[in-house]
GROMACS .gro file of C-alpha atoms in nm:
model
  462
    1UNK     CA    1  10.877   2.943  11.021
    2UNK     CA    2  10.892   3.060  10.642
    3UNK     CA    3  11.137   2.933  10.388
    4UNK     CA    4  11.248   3.265  10.297
    5UNK     CA    5  11.416   3.572  10.452
    6UNK     CA    6  11.110   3.814  10.416
    7UNK     CA    7  11.096   3.936  10.771
    8UNK     CA    8  11.291   4.247  10.810
    9UNK     CA    9  11.392   4.457  11.138
   10UNK     CA   10  11.494   4.805  11.122
   11UNK     CA   11  11.701   4.972  11.386
   12UNK     CA   12  11.812   5.337  11.339
   13UNK     CA   13  12.139   5.394  11.455
   14UNK     CA   14  12.176   5.556  11.776
   15UNK     CA   15  11.875   5.736  11.649
   16UNK     CA   16  11.846   6.027  11.910
   17UNK     CA   17  12.226   6.095  11.928
   18UNK     CA   18  12.226   6.087  11.524
   19UNK     CA   19  11.941   6.316  11.491
   20UNK     CA   20  12.120   6.558  11.667
   21UNK     CA   21  12.472   6.518  11.474
   22UNK     CA   22  12.265   6.558  11.152
   23UNK     CA   23  12.118   6.906  11.269
   24UNK     CA   24  12.462   7.036  11.424
   25UNK     CA   25  12.758   7.014  11.178
   26UNK     CA   26  13.001   7.121  11.489
   27UNK     CA   27  12.886   6.768  11.673
   28UNK     CA   28  12.960   6.537  11.350
   29UNK     CA   29  13.192   6.279  11.436
   30UNK     CA   30  13.227   6.368  11.833
   31UNK     CA   31  13.079   6.231  12.136
   32UNK     CA   32  12.692   6.337  12.208
   33UNK     CA   33  12.511   6.207  12.463
   34UNK     CA   34  12.111   6.264  12.488
   35UNK     CA   35  11.912   6.257  12.802
   36UNK     CA   36  11.795   6.423  13.145
   37UNK     CA   37  12.060   6.624  13.236
   38UNK     CA   38  11.953   6.686  13.598
   39UNK     CA   39  12.108   6.514  13.897
   40UNK     CA   40  11.894   6.221  13.871
   41UNK     CA   41  11.894   6.212  13.458
   42UNK     CA   42  11.964   5.898  13.275
   43UNK     CA   43  12.128   5.852  12.914
   44UNK     CA   44  11.841   5.782  12.653
   45UNK     CA   45  12.103   5.726  12.394
   46UNK     CA   46  12.482   5.770  12.357
   47UNK     CA   47  12.636   5.829  11.982
   48UNK     CA   48  12.878   5.548  11.858
   49UNK     CA   49  13.176   5.807  11.943
   50UNK     CA   50  13.055   5.831  12.316
   51UNK     CA   51  13.000   5.447  12.343
   52UNK     CA   52  13.404   5.420  12.309
   53UNK     CA   53  13.389   5.566  12.634
   54UNK     CA   54  13.146   5.309  12.814
   55UNK     CA   55  12.882   5.512  12.761
   56UNK     CA   56  12.526   5.356  12.745
   57UNK     CA   57  12.162   5.392  12.738
   58UNK     CA   58  11.987   5.383  13.054
   59UNK     CA   59  12.323   5.499  13.259
   60UNK     CA   60  12.323   5.761  13.508
   61UNK     CA   61  12.412   6.062  13.356
   62UNK     CA   62  12.638   6.151  13.653
   63UNK     CA   63  12.819   5.832  13.550
   64UNK     CA   64  12.857   5.909  13.177
   65UNK     CA   65  12.986   6.287  13.253
   66UNK     CA   66  13.259   6.081  13.456
   67UNK     CA   67  13.356   5.862  13.161
   68UNK     CA   68  13.312   6.107  12.875
   69UNK     CA   69  13.386   6.460  13.050
   70UNK     CA   70  13.445   6.624  12.715
   71UNK     CA   71  13.110   6.486  12.525
   72UNK     CA   72  12.816   6.724  12.397
   73UNK     CA   73  12.546   6.670  12.659
   74UNK     CA   74  12.210   6.747  12.510
   75UNK     CA   75  11.821   6.757  12.650
   76UNK     CA   76  11.583   6.521  12.418
   77UNK     CA   77  11.374   6.704  12.127
   78UNK     CA   78  11.121   6.441  12.128
   79UNK     CA   79  10.889   6.629  11.903
   80UNK     CA   80  11.160   6.647  11.614
   81UNK     CA   81  11.247   6.270  11.694
   82UNK     CA   82  10.868   6.173  11.643
   83UNK     CA   83  10.834   6.371  11.319
   84UNK     CA   84  11.127   6.175  11.175
   85UNK     CA   85  11.018   5.862  11.296
   86UNK     CA   86  10.677   5.900  11.081
   87UNK     CA   87  10.903   5.993  10.805
   88UNK     CA   88  11.071   5.641  10.887
   89UNK     CA   89  10.748   5.459  10.935
   90UNK     CA   90  10.588   5.582  10.624
   91UNK     CA   91  10.893   5.435  10.404
   92UNK     CA   92  10.810   5.112  10.584
   93UNK     CA   93  10.441   5.113  10.523
   94UNK     CA   94  10.491   5.192  10.157
   95UNK     CA   95  10.677   4.821  10.175
   96UNK     CA   96  10.403   4.650  10.335
   97UNK     CA   97  10.064   4.673  10.521
   98UNK     CA   98  10.230   4.465  10.795
   99UNK     CA   99  10.463   4.711  11.002
  100UNK     CA  100  10.500   4.619  11.369
  101UNK     CA  101  10.680   4.934  11.513
  102UNK     CA  102  10.829   4.848  11.849
  103UNK     CA  103  10.980   5.190  11.933
  104UNK     CA  104  11.029   5.527  11.758
  105UNK     CA  105  11.339   5.395  11.551
  106UNK     CA  106  11.270   5.023  11.551
  107UNK     CA  107  10.996   4.798  11.358
  108UNK     CA  108  10.964   4.461  11.196
  109UNK     CA  109  10.819   4.424  10.857
  110UNK     CA  110  10.671   4.160  10.677
  111UNK     CA  111  10.789   4.192  10.316
  112UNK     CA  112  10.628   3.901  10.185
  113UNK     CA  113  10.275   4.051  10.303
  114UNK     CA  114  10.352   4.379  10.067
  115UNK     CA  115  10.464   4.187   9.792
  116UNK     CA  116  10.820   4.351   9.816
  117UNK     CA  117  11.028   4.032   9.854
  118UNK     CA  118  10.929   3.664   9.813
  119UNK     CA  119  11.300   3.506   9.808
  120UNK     CA  120  11.653   3.588   9.931
  121UNK     CA  121  11.757   3.800   9.622
  122UNK     CA  122  11.463   4.022   9.632
  123UNK     CA  123  11.452   4.052  10.033
  124UNK     CA  124  11.829   4.183   9.987
  125UNK     CA  125  11.720   4.438   9.707
  126UNK     CA  126  11.436   4.562   9.917
  127UNK     CA  127  11.636   4.577  10.230
  128UNK     CA  128  11.905   4.794  10.035
  129UNK     CA  129  11.625   5.014   9.876
  130UNK     CA  130  11.503   5.080  10.223
  131UNK     CA  131  11.835   5.184  10.351
  132UNK     CA  132  11.893   5.435  10.071
  133UNK     CA  133  11.545   5.571  10.094
  134UNK     CA  134  11.580   5.638  10.443
  135UNK     CA  135  11.884   5.846  10.394
  136UNK     CA  136  11.775   6.029  10.116
  137UNK     CA  137  11.457   6.153  10.322
  138UNK     CA  138  11.600   6.202  10.640
  139UNK     CA  139  11.999   6.185  10.611
  140UNK     CA  140  12.010   5.941  10.872
  141UNK     CA  141  12.133   5.585  10.876
  142UNK     CA  142  11.973   5.272  10.959
  143UNK     CA  143  12.046   4.894  11.011
  144UNK     CA  144  11.839   4.598  10.867
  145UNK     CA  145  11.825   4.246  10.961
  146UNK     CA  146  11.658   4.004  10.715
  147UNK     CA  147  11.542   3.646  10.824
  148UNK     CA  148  11.291   3.392  10.800
  149UNK     CA  149  11.159   3.489  11.133
  150UNK     CA  150  11.121   3.795  11.384
  151UNK     CA  151  11.388   3.685  11.651
  152UNK     CA  152  11.625   3.627  11.382
  153UNK     CA  153  11.591   3.920  11.195
  154UNK     CA  154  11.656   4.123  11.485
  155UNK     CA  155  11.968   3.944  11.604
  156UNK     CA  156  12.049   4.021  11.215
  157UNK     CA  157  12.023   4.397  11.253
  158UNK     CA  158  12.212   4.412  11.564
  159UNK     CA  159  12.461   4.220  11.368
  160UNK     CA  160  12.458   4.498  11.107
  161UNK     CA  161  12.516   4.776  11.304
  162UNK     CA  162  12.590   5.032  11.256
  163UNK     CA  163  12.478   5.154  10.922
  164UNK     CA  164  12.481   4.819  10.759
  165UNK     CA  165  12.241   4.490  10.614
  166UNK     CA  166  12.297   4.141  10.716
  167UNK     CA  167  12.084   3.843  10.558
  168UNK     CA  168  12.049   3.482  10.777
  169UNK     CA  169  12.003   3.251  10.472
  170UNK     CA  170  11.749   2.997  10.549
  171UNK     CA  171  11.918   2.665  10.678
  172UNK     CA  172  12.191   2.840  10.847
  173UNK     CA  173  11.999   2.946  11.150
  174UNK     CA  174  12.117   2.698  11.417
  175UNK     CA  175  12.484   2.759  11.299
  176UNK     CA  176  12.469   3.122  11.357
  177UNK     CA  177  12.282   3.096  11.684
  178UNK     CA  178  12.459   2.822  11.835
  179UNK     CA  179  12.801   3.000  11.957
  180UNK     CA  180  12.595   3.313  12.080
  181UNK     CA  181  12.556   3.378  12.438
  182UNK     CA  182  12.216   3.307  12.565
  183UNK     CA  183  12.136   3.678  12.632
  184UNK     CA  184  12.120   3.711  12.275
  185UNK     CA  185  11.777   3.556  12.274
  186UNK     CA  186  11.473   3.750  12.347
  187UNK     CA  187  11.328   3.701  12.698
  188UNK     CA  188  11.658   3.637  12.836
  189UNK     CA  189  11.746   3.937  13.083
  190UNK     CA  190  11.980   3.975  13.335
  191UNK     CA  191  11.773   3.756  13.603
  192UNK     CA  192  11.739   3.469  13.369
  193UNK     CA  193  12.098   3.477  13.229
  194UNK     CA  194  12.214   3.439  13.570
  195UNK     CA  195  12.017   3.145  13.636
  196UNK     CA  196  12.144   2.954  13.315
  197UNK     CA  197  12.486   3.051  13.418
  198UNK     CA  198  12.471   2.925  13.738
  199UNK     CA  199  12.322   2.568  13.567
  200UNK     CA  200  12.631   2.556  13.359
  201UNK     CA  201  12.449   2.733  13.056
  202UNK     CA  202  12.631   2.979  12.865
  203UNK     CA  203  12.555   2.961  12.496
  204UNK     CA  204  12.261   2.882  12.266
  205UNK     CA  205  12.409   2.541  12.176
  206UNK     CA  206  12.436   2.468  12.550
  207UNK     CA  207  12.059   2.566  12.587
  208UNK     CA  208  11.940   2.327  12.310
  209UNK     CA  209  12.154   2.057  12.441
  210UNK     CA  210  12.013   2.073  12.789
  211UNK     CA  211  11.680   1.986  12.657
  212UNK     CA  212  11.353   2.097  12.706
  213UNK     CA  213  11.239   1.914  13.026
  214UNK     CA  214  11.565   2.060  13.199
  215UNK     CA  215  11.462   2.402  13.079
  216UNK     CA  216  11.087   2.366  13.230
  217UNK     CA  217  11.220   2.259  13.553
  218UNK     CA  218  11.480   2.571  13.546
  219UNK     CA  219  11.270   2.854  13.444
  220UNK     CA  220  10.911   2.719  13.451
  221UNK     CA  221  10.677   2.570  13.174
  222UNK     CA  222  10.615   2.887  12.934
  223UNK     CA  223  10.951   3.020  12.925
  224UNK     CA  224  11.112   2.683  12.947
  225UNK     CA  225  10.914   2.588  12.651
  226UNK     CA  226  10.955   2.912  12.475
  227UNK     CA  227  11.362   2.915  12.520
  228UNK     CA  228  11.376   2.580  12.382
  229UNK     CA  229  11.200   2.655  12.088
  230UNK     CA  230  11.427   2.958  11.987
  231UNK     CA  231  11.759   2.775  12.077
  232UNK     CA  232  11.627   2.565  11.787
  233UNK     CA  233  11.568   2.864  11.574
  234UNK     CA  234  11.225   2.823  11.590
  235UNK     CA  235  11.012   3.111  11.594
  236UNK     CA  236  10.641   3.138  11.448
  237UNK     CA  237  10.546   3.476  11.552
  238UNK     CA  238  10.345   3.682  11.276
  239UNK     CA  239  10.437   4.038  11.225
  240UNK     CA  240  10.141   4.240  11.369
  241UNK     CA  241  10.012   4.563  11.236
  242UNK     CA  242  10.033   4.867  11.474
  243UNK     CA  243   9.743   4.851  11.705
  244UNK     CA  244   9.557   5.149  11.827
  245UNK     CA  245   9.658   5.348  12.157
  246UNK     CA  246   9.529   5.210  12.464
  247UNK     CA  247   9.619   5.474  12.689
  248UNK     CA  248   9.737   5.825  12.679
  249UNK     CA  249   9.989   5.944  12.960
  250UNK     CA  250  10.206   6.189  13.067
  251UNK     CA  251  10.483   6.219  13.354
  252UNK     CA  252  10.759   6.433  13.510
  253UNK     CA  253  11.058   6.318  13.730
  254UNK     CA  254  11.179   6.601  13.968
  255UNK     CA  255  11.515   6.667  14.017
  256UNK     CA  256  11.453   6.727  14.376
  257UNK     CA  257  11.202   6.533  14.588
  258UNK     CA  258  10.857   6.748  14.624
  259UNK     CA  259  10.744   6.746  14.980
  260UNK     CA  260  10.492   7.019  14.979
  261UNK     CA  261  10.149   6.868  14.940
  262UNK     CA  262  10.031   7.161  14.768
  263UNK     CA  263  10.253   7.163  14.514
  264UNK     CA  264  10.215   6.811  14.474
  265UNK     CA  265   9.846   6.894  14.393
  266UNK     CA  266   9.959   7.160  14.155
  267UNK     CA  267  10.160   6.938  13.939
  268UNK     CA  268   9.900   6.694  13.953
  269UNK     CA  269   9.652   6.957  13.755
  270UNK     CA  270   9.921   7.063  13.523
  271UNK     CA  271   9.993   6.721  13.428
  272UNK     CA  272   9.626   6.628  13.398
  273UNK     CA  273   9.585   6.930  13.168
  274UNK     CA  274   9.879   6.805  12.986
  275UNK     CA  275   9.722   6.474  12.931
  276UNK     CA  276   9.394   6.594  12.808
  277UNK     CA  277   9.573   6.807  12.537
  278UNK     CA  278   9.728   6.496  12.422
  279UNK     CA  279   9.371   6.324  12.401
  280UNK     CA  280   9.208   6.616  12.219
  281UNK     CA  281   9.519   6.611  11.967
  282UNK     CA  282   9.449   6.275  11.890
  283UNK     CA  283   9.064   6.321  11.881
  284UNK     CA  284   9.035   6.050  12.152
  285UNK     CA  285   8.847   6.056  12.494
  286UNK     CA  286   8.863   5.828  12.791
  287UNK     CA  287   8.674   5.654  13.081
  288UNK     CA  288   8.967   5.547  13.327
  289UNK     CA  289   9.189   5.816  13.492
  290UNK     CA  290   9.519   5.700  13.645
  291UNK     CA  291   9.788   5.854  13.887
  292UNK     CA  292  10.127   5.724  13.908
  293UNK     CA  293  10.318   5.838  14.233
  294UNK     CA  294  10.705   5.755  14.254
  295UNK     CA  295  10.795   5.825  14.599
  296UNK     CA  296  11.141   5.895  14.774
  297UNK     CA  297  11.204   5.555  14.842
  298UNK     CA  298  11.153   5.436  14.467
  299UNK     CA  299  10.826   5.269  14.565
  300UNK     CA  300  10.577   5.321  14.290
  301UNK     CA  301  10.190   5.343  14.327
  302UNK     CA  302   9.927   5.362  14.085
  303UNK     CA  303   9.536   5.459  14.124
  304UNK     CA  304   9.284   5.454  13.909
  305UNK     CA  305   8.900   5.560  13.893
  306UNK     CA  306   8.673   5.452  13.617
  307UNK     CA  307   8.388   5.731  13.484
  308UNK     CA  308   8.029   5.623  13.349
  309UNK     CA  309   8.135   5.714  13.026
  310UNK     CA  310   8.443   5.864  12.831
  311UNK     CA  311   8.585   6.235  12.855
  312UNK     CA  312   8.809   6.481  12.737
  313UNK     CA  313   8.714   6.736  12.974
  314UNK     CA  314   9.027   6.893  13.155
  315UNK     CA  315   8.815   6.959  13.463
  316UNK     CA  316   8.697   6.590  13.496
  317UNK     CA  317   9.011   6.458  13.460
  318UNK     CA  318   9.166   6.710  13.712
  319UNK     CA  319   8.941   6.663  13.991
  320UNK     CA  320   8.954   6.262  13.943
  321UNK     CA  321   9.330   6.283  13.958
  322UNK     CA  322   9.290   6.502  14.269
  323UNK     CA  323   9.077   6.250  14.428
  324UNK     CA  324   9.337   5.969  14.347
  325UNK     CA  325   9.582   6.168  14.484
  326UNK     CA  326   9.412   6.189  14.835
  327UNK     CA  327   9.451   5.809  14.889
  328UNK     CA  328   9.845   5.844  14.839
  329UNK     CA  329  10.068   5.926  15.134
  330UNK     CA  330  10.328   6.181  14.987
  331UNK     CA  331  10.445   6.270  15.336
  332UNK     CA  332  10.809   6.136  15.254
  333UNK     CA  333  10.851   6.314  14.916
  334UNK     CA  334  10.746   6.261  14.538
  335UNK     CA  335  11.022   6.187  14.282
  336UNK     CA  336  10.778   6.128  14.002
  337UNK     CA  337  10.429   6.193  13.889
  338UNK     CA  338  10.177   6.071  13.632
  339UNK     CA  339   9.852   6.111  13.501
  340UNK     CA  340   9.687   5.896  13.236
  341UNK     CA  341   9.372   5.806  13.077
  342UNK     CA  342   9.277   5.463  12.953
  343UNK     CA  343   8.934   5.281  12.794
  344UNK     CA  344   9.002   5.520  12.500
  345UNK     CA  345   8.692   5.583  12.255
  346UNK     CA  346   8.666   5.845  11.975
  347UNK     CA  347   8.361   6.037  12.152
  348UNK     CA  348   8.267   6.219  12.498
  349UNK     CA  349   7.985   6.188  12.704
  350UNK     CA  350   7.867   6.532  12.775
  351UNK     CA  351   7.675   6.447  13.135
  352UNK     CA  352   8.008   6.388  13.273
  353UNK     CA  353   8.071   6.744  13.280
  354UNK     CA  354   7.855   6.795  13.587
  355UNK     CA  355   8.142   6.622  13.800
  356UNK     CA  356   8.338   6.903  13.717
  357UNK     CA  357   8.133   7.130  13.959
  358UNK     CA  358   7.888   7.261  13.696
  359UNK     CA  359   8.157   7.453  13.513
  360UNK     CA  360   8.305   7.336  13.205
  361UNK     CA  361   8.643   7.446  13.180
  362UNK     CA  362   8.892   7.452  12.893
  363UNK     CA  363   9.272   7.385  12.897
  364UNK     CA  364   9.486   7.657  13.001
  365UNK     CA  365   9.715   7.808  12.753
  366UNK     CA  366  10.070   7.631  12.718
  367UNK     CA  367  10.240   7.960  12.871
  368UNK     CA  368   9.992   7.889  13.208
  369UNK     CA  369  10.117   7.531  13.232
  370UNK     CA  370  10.498   7.644  13.232
  371UNK     CA  371  10.405   7.854  13.576
  372UNK     CA  372  10.106   7.693  13.727
  373UNK     CA  373  10.167   7.839  14.050
  374UNK     CA  374  10.388   8.087  14.214
  375UNK     CA  375  10.706   7.909  14.245
  376UNK     CA  376  11.038   8.016  14.240
  377UNK     CA  377  11.173   8.163  13.895
  378UNK     CA  378  11.270   7.900  13.650
  379UNK     CA  379  11.626   7.829  13.611
  380UNK     CA  380  11.802   7.936  13.319
  381UNK     CA  381  11.926   7.577  13.214
  382UNK     CA  382  11.524   7.507  13.211
  383UNK     CA  383  11.432   7.795  12.984
  384UNK     CA  384  11.713   7.722  12.768
  385UNK     CA  385  11.771   7.358  12.755
  386UNK     CA  386  12.088   7.244  12.586
  387UNK     CA  387  12.067   7.143  12.246
  388UNK     CA  388  11.726   7.315  12.176
  389UNK     CA  389  11.672   7.535  11.899
  390UNK     CA  390  11.689   7.907  11.888
  391UNK     CA  391  11.680   8.195  11.680
  392UNK     CA  392  11.833   8.543  11.692
  393UNK     CA  393  11.715   8.857  11.538
  394UNK     CA  394  12.046   8.954  11.390
  395UNK     CA  395  12.218   8.621  11.396
  396UNK     CA  396  11.944   8.392  11.283
  397UNK     CA  397  11.900   7.991  11.377
  398UNK     CA  398  12.116   7.820  11.596
  399UNK     CA  399  12.121   7.577  11.881
  400UNK     CA  400  12.170   7.618  12.283
  401UNK     CA  401  12.504   7.492  12.403
  402UNK     CA  402  12.484   7.574  12.758
  403UNK     CA  403  12.310   7.801  13.018
  404UNK     CA  404  12.394   7.939  13.343
  405UNK     CA  405  12.477   8.250  13.588
  406UNK     CA  406  12.203   8.450  13.369
  407UNK     CA  407  12.367   8.371  13.028
  408UNK     CA  408  12.299   8.140  12.746
  409UNK     CA  409  12.563   8.029  12.496
  410UNK     CA  410  12.437   7.978  12.125
  411UNK     CA  411  12.603   7.799  11.819
  412UNK     CA  412  12.470   7.936  11.517
  413UNK     CA  413  12.461   7.677  11.265
  414UNK     CA  414  12.181   7.481  11.061
  415UNK     CA  415  12.191   7.107  10.916
  416UNK     CA  416  12.350   7.243  10.579
  417UNK     CA  417  12.547   7.465  10.706
  418UNK     CA  418  12.953   7.443  10.797
  419UNK     CA  419  13.000   7.437  11.188
  420UNK     CA  420  12.907   7.763  11.329
  421UNK     CA  421  13.005   8.033  11.533
  422UNK     CA  422  12.943   8.060  11.924
  423UNK     CA  423  12.791   8.388  12.100
  424UNK     CA  424  12.686   8.432  12.442
  425UNK     CA  425  12.374   8.645  12.564
  426UNK     CA  426  12.190   8.728  12.870
  427UNK     CA  427  11.912   8.501  12.936
  428UNK     CA  428  11.688   8.748  12.862
  429UNK     CA  429  11.785   8.882  12.560
  430UNK     CA  430  11.449   8.984  12.362
  431UNK     CA  431  11.638   8.916  12.022
  432UNK     CA  432  11.671   8.540  12.132
  433UNK     CA  433  11.349   8.301  12.098
  434UNK     CA  434  11.297   7.977  12.101
  435UNK     CA  435  11.246   7.814  11.753
  436UNK     CA  436  11.126   7.502  11.590
  437UNK     CA  437  11.351   7.277  11.477
  438UNK     CA  438  11.501   7.317  11.074
  439UNK     CA  439  11.449   6.967  10.873
  440UNK     CA  440  11.767   6.768  10.854
  441UNK     CA  441  11.711   6.732  10.476
  442UNK     CA  442  11.640   7.095  10.346
  443UNK     CA  443  11.597   6.993   9.959
  444UNK     CA  444  11.466   6.732   9.769
  445UNK     CA  445  11.771   6.488   9.710
  446UNK     CA  446  11.874   6.327   9.392
  447UNK     CA  447  11.817   5.992   9.313
  448UNK     CA  448  12.068   5.774   9.512
  449UNK     CA  449  12.367   5.702   9.308
  450UNK     CA  450  12.558   5.415   9.300
  451UNK     CA  451  12.366   5.147   9.461
  452UNK     CA  452  12.368   4.897   9.214
  453UNK     CA  453  12.235   4.546   9.233
  454UNK     CA  454  12.349   4.523   9.589
  455UNK     CA  455  12.240   4.861   9.690
  456UNK     CA  456  12.589   4.894   9.838
  457UNK     CA  457  12.527   4.668  10.133
  458UNK     CA  458  12.782   4.567  10.364
  459UNK     CA  459  12.779   4.192  10.541
  460UNK     CA  460  12.836   4.360  10.874
  461UNK     CA  461  12.799   4.723  10.989
  462UNK     CA  462  13.152   4.892  11.034
   0.00000   0.00000   0.00000
């Protein structure tokens, strides 16, 4: 473990919900829940105002609605989240060539590798400047942890939430870790935590006191050794730069189980086309086609087929996915389907086109994907997802508050406006159209003021 706190962990605060609040003035300071709104939907992110009511990520949406009935419930806008994530990751990469993203809103940075920090003072300044830059570029807040190891940096950023910075000084690690619950350590999930609790081990101090031999006996050699080292604040894992994608995949979860085999086949073909679209957008192709099926009883099956060479031809991927589907029993119903391509390369093998029946098909247009086969009319809620952007020919930009019974309610406001007015329209009103999200920061901000030597850093997030 290094002698200076030059490993930084950034975790954006309630990222999806914060983006929605930043783009919708009427939701600032209010409970916001982002996730799937169908009967089987789950919470992706809850704002801090919603967390007061006990709403948290991975909670069933129905339970969240019972706990916070007056919150705003919105469908995710992943394209917008990805674009903002790219801005944040760009700021991190300006600090160091060693950036290890963990998700859209979380990453480790080796400040020493980029010359951005070499001791406690320079690390604190780098963390403060990063937080100020993120706010200036995106309008959002992130919490920063600084320590001599990845494990401790992540623990520090958790202590900093929301909107703070915590630096763990070298030499204080054991004292900090000791009283914390064992679940604080990476790799200690609910099952391991319960196992340790039954053995009388509740805190990190108790974990260290148990000794390595006892932990190996309780948890097995690899896990026991690793947890004992972490209990002693030993973590030698390096920050690893972003690796290339190993696969490209798409999947859909259905509100109602699909029983019709023809419908299942149609969905698989549609997913294959979406997957190829992503492949082509990334300039990639792949050799192995993967089908994922989650059945009515939550059992999940995967089937794969490896081709002679890489392809990005939709007909080839469709036919391979269809062959894989033939080997899966779906009679009880299907709740999730996915199609993926792995074994990625940056070239294609032309002779694979022969596998597509001698006809080189092209991708259908996006509009065709929305209605791949004769099906019941798409419900209004699907055409106008709650929280998504629209533009009216007369009233301008806004977002969908809700829809149903042939009507859609829109609040007209922008990220830099006052809370806007609400109007209701027919779902087929030609003056109302889906729109691209507006930027959260509409103009180049002035230099951050008043950051001073400590960058306005608080020891703990408030």
